[in-house]
Short mmCIF file of C-alpha atoms and ligand atoms in Angstrom, two decimals:
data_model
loop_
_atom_site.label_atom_id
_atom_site.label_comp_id
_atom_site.label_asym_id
_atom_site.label_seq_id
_atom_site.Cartn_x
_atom_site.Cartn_y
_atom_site.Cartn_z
CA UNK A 131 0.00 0.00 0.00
CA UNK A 132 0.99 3.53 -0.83
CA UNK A 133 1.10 5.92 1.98
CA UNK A 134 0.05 9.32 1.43
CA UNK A 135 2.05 11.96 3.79
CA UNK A 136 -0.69 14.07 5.07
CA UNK A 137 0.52 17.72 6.63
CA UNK A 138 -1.71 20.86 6.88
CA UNK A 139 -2.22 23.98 9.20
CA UNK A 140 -4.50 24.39 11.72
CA UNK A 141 -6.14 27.47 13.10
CA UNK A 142 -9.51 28.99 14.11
CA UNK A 143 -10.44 30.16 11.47
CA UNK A 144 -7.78 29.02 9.07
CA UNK A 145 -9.56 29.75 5.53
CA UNK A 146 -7.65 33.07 5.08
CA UNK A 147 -3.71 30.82 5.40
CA UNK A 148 -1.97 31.01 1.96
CA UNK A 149 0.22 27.78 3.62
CA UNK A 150 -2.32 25.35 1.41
CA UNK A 151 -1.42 27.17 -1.84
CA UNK A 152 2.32 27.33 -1.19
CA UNK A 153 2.49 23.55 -0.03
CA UNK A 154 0.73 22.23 -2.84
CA UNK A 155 2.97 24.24 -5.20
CA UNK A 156 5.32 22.18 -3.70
CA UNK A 157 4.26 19.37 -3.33
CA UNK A 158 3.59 19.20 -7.19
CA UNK A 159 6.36 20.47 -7.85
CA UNK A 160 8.50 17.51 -6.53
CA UNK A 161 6.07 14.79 -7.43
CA UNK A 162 5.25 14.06 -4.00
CA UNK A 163 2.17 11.92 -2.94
CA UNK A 164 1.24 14.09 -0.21
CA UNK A 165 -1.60 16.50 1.02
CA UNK A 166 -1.23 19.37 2.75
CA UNK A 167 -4.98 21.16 3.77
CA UNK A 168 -6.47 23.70 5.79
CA UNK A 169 -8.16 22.39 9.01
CA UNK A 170 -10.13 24.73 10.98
CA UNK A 171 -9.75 23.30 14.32
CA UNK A 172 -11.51 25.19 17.45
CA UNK A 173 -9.81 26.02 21.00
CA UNK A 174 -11.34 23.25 22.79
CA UNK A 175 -10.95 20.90 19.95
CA UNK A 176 -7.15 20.96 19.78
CA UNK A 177 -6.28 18.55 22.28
CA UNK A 178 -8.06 15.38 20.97
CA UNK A 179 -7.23 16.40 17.03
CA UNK A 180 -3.07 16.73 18.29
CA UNK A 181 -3.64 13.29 20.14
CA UNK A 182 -4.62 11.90 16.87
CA UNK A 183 -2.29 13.39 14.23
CA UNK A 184 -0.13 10.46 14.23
CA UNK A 185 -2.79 7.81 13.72
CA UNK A 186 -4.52 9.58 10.95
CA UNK A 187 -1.06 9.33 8.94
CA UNK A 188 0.08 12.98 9.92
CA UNK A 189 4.03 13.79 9.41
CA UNK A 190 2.89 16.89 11.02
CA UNK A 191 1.14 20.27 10.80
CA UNK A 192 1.20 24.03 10.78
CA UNK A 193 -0.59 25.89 13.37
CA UNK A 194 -1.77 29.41 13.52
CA UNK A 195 -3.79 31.68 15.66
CA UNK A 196 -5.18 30.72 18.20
CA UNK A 197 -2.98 27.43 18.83
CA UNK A 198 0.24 28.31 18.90
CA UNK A 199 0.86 28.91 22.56
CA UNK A 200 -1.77 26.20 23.57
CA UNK A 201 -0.17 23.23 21.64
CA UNK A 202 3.09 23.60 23.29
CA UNK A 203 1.47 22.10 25.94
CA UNK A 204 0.30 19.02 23.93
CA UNK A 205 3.34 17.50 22.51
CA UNK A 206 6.54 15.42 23.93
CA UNK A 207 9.37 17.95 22.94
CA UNK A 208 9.62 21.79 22.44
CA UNK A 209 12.98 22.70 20.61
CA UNK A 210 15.05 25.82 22.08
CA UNK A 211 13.86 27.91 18.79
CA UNK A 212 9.86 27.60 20.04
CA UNK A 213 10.88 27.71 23.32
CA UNK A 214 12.57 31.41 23.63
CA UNK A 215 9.67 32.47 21.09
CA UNK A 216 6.94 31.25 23.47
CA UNK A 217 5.11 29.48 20.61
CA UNK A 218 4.86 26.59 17.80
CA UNK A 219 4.00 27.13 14.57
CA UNK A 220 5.26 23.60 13.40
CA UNK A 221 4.71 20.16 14.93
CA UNK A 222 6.39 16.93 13.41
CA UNK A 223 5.74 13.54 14.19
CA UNK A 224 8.94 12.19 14.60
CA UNK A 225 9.94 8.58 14.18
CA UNK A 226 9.58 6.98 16.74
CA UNK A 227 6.20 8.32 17.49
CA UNK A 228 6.47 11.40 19.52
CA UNK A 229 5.57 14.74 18.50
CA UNK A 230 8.19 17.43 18.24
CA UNK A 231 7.02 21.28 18.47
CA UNK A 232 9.28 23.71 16.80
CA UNK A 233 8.94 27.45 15.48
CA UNK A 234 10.24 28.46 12.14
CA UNK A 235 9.39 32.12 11.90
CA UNK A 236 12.89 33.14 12.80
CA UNK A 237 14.33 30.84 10.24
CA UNK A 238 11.58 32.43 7.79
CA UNK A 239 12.59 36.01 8.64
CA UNK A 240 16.83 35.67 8.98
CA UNK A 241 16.28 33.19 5.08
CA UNK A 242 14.09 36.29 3.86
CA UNK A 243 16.52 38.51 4.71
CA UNK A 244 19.57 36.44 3.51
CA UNK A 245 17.73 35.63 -0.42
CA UNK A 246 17.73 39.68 -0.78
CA UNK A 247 20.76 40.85 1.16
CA UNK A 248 23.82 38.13 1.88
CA UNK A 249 26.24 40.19 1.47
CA UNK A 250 24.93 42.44 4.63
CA UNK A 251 23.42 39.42 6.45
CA UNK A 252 26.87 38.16 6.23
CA UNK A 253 28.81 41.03 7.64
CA UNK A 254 26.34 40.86 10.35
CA UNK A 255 25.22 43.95 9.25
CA UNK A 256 28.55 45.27 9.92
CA UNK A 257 28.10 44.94 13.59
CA UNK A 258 26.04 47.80 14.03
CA UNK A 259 22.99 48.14 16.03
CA UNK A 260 19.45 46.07 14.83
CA UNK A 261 15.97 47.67 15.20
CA UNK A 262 12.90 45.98 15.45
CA UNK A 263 9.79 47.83 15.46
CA UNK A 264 6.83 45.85 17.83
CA UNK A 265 6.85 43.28 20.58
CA UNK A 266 3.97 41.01 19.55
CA UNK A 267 4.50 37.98 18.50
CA UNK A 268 6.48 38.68 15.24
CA UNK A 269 8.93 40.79 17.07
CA UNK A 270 9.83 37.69 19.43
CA UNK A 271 10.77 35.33 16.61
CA UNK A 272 12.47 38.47 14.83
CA UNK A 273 14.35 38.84 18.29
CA UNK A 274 15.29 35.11 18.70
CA UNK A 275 16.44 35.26 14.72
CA UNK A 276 18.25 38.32 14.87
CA UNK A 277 20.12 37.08 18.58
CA UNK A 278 20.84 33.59 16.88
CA UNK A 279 22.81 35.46 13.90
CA UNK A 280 25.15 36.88 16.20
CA UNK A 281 24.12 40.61 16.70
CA UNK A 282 25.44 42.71 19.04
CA UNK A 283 23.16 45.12 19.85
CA UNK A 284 19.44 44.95 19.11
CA UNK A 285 17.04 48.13 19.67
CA UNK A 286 13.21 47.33 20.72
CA UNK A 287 10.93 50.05 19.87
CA UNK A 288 7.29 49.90 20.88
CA UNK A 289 4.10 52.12 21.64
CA UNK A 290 4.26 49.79 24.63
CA UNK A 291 7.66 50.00 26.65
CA UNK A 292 7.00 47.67 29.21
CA UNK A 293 6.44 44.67 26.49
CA UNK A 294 9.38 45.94 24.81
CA UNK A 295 10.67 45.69 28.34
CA UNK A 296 9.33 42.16 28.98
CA UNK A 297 10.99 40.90 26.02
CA UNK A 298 14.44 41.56 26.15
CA UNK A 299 14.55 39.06 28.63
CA UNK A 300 14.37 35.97 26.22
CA UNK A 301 17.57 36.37 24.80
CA UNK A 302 19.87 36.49 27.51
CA UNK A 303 23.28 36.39 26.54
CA UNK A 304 26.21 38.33 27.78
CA UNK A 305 27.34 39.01 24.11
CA UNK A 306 24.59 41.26 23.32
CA UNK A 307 22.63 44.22 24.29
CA UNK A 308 19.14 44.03 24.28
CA UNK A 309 17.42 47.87 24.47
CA UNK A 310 13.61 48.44 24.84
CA UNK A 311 12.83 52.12 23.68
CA UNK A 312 9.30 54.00 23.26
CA UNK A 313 7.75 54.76 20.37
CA UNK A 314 8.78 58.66 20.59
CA UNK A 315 12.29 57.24 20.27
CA UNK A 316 12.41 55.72 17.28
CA UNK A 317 14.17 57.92 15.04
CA UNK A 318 16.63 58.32 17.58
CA UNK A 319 16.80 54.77 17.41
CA UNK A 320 17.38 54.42 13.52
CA UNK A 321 20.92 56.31 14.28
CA UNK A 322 23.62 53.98 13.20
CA UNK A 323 21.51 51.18 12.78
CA UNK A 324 22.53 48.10 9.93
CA UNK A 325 18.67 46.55 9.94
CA UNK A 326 15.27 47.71 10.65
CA UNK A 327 12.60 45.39 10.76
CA UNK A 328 9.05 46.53 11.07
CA UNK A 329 6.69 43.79 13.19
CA UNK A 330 4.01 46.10 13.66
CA UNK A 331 0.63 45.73 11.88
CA UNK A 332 1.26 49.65 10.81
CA UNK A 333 0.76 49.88 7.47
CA UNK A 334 -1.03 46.73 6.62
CA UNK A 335 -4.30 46.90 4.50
CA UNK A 336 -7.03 48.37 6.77
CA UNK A 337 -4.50 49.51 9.84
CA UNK A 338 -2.58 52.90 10.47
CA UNK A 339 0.13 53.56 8.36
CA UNK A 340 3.96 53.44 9.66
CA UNK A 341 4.14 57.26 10.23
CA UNK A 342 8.46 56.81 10.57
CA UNK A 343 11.02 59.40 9.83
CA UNK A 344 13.99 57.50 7.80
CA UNK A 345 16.14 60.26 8.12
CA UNK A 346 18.54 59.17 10.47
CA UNK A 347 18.67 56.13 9.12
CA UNK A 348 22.46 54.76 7.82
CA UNK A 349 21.83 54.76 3.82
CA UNK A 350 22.96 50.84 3.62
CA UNK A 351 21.19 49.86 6.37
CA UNK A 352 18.91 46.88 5.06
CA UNK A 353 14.83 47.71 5.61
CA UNK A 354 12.72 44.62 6.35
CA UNK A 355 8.80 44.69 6.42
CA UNK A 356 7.22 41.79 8.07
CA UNK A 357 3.44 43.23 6.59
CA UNK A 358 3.26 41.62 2.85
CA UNK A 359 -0.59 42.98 1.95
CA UNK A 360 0.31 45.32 0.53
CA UNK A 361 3.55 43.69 -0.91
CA UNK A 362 5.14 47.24 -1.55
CA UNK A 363 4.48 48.86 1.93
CA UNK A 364 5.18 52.82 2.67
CA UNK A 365 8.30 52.01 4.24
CA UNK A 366 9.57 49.87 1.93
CA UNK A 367 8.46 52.20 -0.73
CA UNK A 368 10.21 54.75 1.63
CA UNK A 369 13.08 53.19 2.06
CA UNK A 370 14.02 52.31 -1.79
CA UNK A 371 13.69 56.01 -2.32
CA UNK A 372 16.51 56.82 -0.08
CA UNK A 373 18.79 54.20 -1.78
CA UNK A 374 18.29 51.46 1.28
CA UNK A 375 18.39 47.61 0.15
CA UNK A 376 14.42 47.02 0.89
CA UNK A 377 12.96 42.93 1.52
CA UNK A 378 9.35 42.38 1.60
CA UNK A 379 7.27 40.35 3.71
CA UNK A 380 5.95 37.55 1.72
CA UNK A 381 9.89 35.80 1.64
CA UNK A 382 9.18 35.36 5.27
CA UNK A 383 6.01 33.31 4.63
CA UNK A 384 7.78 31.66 1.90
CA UNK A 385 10.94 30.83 3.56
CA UNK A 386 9.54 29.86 7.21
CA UNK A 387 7.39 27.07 5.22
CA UNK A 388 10.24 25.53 4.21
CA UNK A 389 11.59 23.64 7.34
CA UNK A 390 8.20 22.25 8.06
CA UNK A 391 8.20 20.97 4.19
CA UNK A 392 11.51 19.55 4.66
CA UNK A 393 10.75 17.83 8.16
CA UNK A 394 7.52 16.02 6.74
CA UNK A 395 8.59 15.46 3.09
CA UNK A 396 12.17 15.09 3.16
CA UNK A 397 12.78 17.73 0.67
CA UNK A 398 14.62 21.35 1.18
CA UNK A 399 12.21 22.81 -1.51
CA UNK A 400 12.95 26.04 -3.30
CA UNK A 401 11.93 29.77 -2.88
CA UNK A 402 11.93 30.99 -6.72
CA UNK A 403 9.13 33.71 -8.45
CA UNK A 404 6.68 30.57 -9.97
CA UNK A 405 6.12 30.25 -5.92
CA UNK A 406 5.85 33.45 -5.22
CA UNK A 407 3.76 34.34 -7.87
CA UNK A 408 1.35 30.79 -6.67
CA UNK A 409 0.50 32.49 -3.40
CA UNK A 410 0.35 35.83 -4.79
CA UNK A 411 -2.66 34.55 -6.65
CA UNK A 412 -4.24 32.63 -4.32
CA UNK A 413 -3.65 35.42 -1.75
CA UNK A 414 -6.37 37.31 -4.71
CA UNK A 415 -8.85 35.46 -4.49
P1 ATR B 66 1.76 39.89 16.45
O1 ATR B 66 1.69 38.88 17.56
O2 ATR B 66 1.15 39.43 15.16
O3 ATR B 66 3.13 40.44 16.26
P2 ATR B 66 0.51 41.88 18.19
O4 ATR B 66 0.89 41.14 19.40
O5 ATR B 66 -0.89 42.38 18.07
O6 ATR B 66 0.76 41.07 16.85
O7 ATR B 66 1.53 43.09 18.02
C1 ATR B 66 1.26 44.17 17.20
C2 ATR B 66 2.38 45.19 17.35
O8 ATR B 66 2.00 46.36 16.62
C3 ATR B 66 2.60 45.62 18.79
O9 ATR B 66 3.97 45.87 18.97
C4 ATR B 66 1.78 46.91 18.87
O10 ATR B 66 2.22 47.80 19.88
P3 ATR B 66 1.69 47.65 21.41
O11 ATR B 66 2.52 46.54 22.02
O12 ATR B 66 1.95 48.96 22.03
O13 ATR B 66 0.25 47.29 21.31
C5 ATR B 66 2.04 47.49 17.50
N1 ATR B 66 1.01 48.47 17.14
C6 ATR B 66 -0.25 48.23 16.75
N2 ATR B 66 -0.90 49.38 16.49
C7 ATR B 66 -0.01 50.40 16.76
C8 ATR B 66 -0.07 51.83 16.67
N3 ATR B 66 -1.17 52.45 16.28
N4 ATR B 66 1.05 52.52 16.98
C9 ATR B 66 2.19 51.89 17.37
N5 ATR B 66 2.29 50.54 17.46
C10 ATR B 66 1.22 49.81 17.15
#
């Protein structure tokens, strides 16, 4: 009997995730008898449908809002990665049975950032100062990315100082400085910086736009938007106009997918433009 690898993401609701489109590009691309669909999975739900993943012939599964802090507590191991972050956003049923939690946004955001700009991702961005712009969620995993590359010295700037505050914490490492500023500060915080990354939802479709002076900003410093709807956002468009390499969002999406592909199809797949331009239609419809 042929087995059919079955993988998918699960969320409540989970009918908006482009992760069906880009796995099935995938999956066709390599020839691989595999699914990958969108299950919409509620809170209390979770539990029973994790406990089962392996008997229904899961390798794994994606998971999105609101399980990504609540599975951690469902599975045999949590890897150092999801750990720091504080949530999974990848589960793999591992050989022997048990099921590994694991979080590849940070992957997803340093790969982004490495496609566009190697040569600066290289040099560490010369060892000068990182920004990120947010605490949420997306900040953490651009933290625990941006830490794991070797910085130095990375600048958190949000509306919110005491979550900036709170997260500086999950780094610890007596290598690098971890600085939570206000909002007011963040020009002042651009200053001799090699990378800002926006994790704020300002200047997504619908939300406030990024109102952000570039001006002190280093002219090589590398800009990184985590918002991909719109794909060209003000600061990016901002940013190119000063002369400042600029990476979008949707790389992030793209790249993080691929170590959850790899883990339950064996395959390191490819980020190229036919992908790109797969979930850029799907995201259309
Ligand atoms: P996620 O988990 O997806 O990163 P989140 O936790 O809602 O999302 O975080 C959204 C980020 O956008 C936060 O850093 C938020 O700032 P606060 O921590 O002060 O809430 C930031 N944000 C949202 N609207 C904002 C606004 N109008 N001005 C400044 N920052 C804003």
């Amino acid at each position: 009997m042929s087995e059919v690898l079955r993988a998918g993401v699960m969320g409540w609701p989970v009918s908006h995730s482009l992760s069906p489109a880009l796995h099935g590009h995938w999956l066709q691309r390599y020839g691989i008898a595999g699914t990958y669909e969108a299950f919409p999975v509620e809170p209390d739900e979770l539990p029973s449908v994790i406990a089962r993943l392996r008997d229904e012939g899961f390798r794994g599964t994606n998971l999105t809002v609101p399980h990504k802090e609540s599975a951690m507590a469902l599975v045999d191991t949590i890897d150092d990665t999801a750990r720091r972050i504080g949530a999974a956003n990848t589960l793999v049923v591992q050989d022997d049975g048990t099921l590994a939690a694991t979080n590849t946004d940070a992957y997803g955001l340093i790969e982004n950032i490495r496609a566009d700009a190697p040569e600066q991702l290289a040099a560490k961005f010369s060892g000068r100062p990182l920004v990120i712009l947010g605490a949420g969620g997306a900040a953490r995993a651009a933290l625990v990315g941006l830490a794991d590359i070797g910085a130095t010295e990375i600048r958190i700037v949000n509306r919110t100082l005491a979550r900036a505050e709170a997260l500086a914490g999950i780094v610890a490492d007596q290598d690098l400085v971890v600085r939570a500023m206000g909002w007011e500060d963040r020009a002042r915080a651009l200053a001799d910086a090699g990378l800002l990354v926006n994790t704020t939802t300002l200047g997504m479709q619908g939300q406030a736009p990024l109102e952000l002076d570039l001006g002190t900003l280093p002219a090589d410093a590398v800009v990184n938007d985590i918002v991909y709807a719109p794909l060209e956002t003000g600061l990016l468009a901002a940013a190119r106009q000063r002369g400042n390499p600029a990476v979008d969002g949707l790389g992030m999406l793209l790249h993080q997918a691929r170590a959850g592909f790899r883990a339950w199809f064996g395959i390191d797949p490819e980020v190229d433009d036919d992908l790109r331009n797969a979930v850029l239609a799907a995201r259309a419809q």
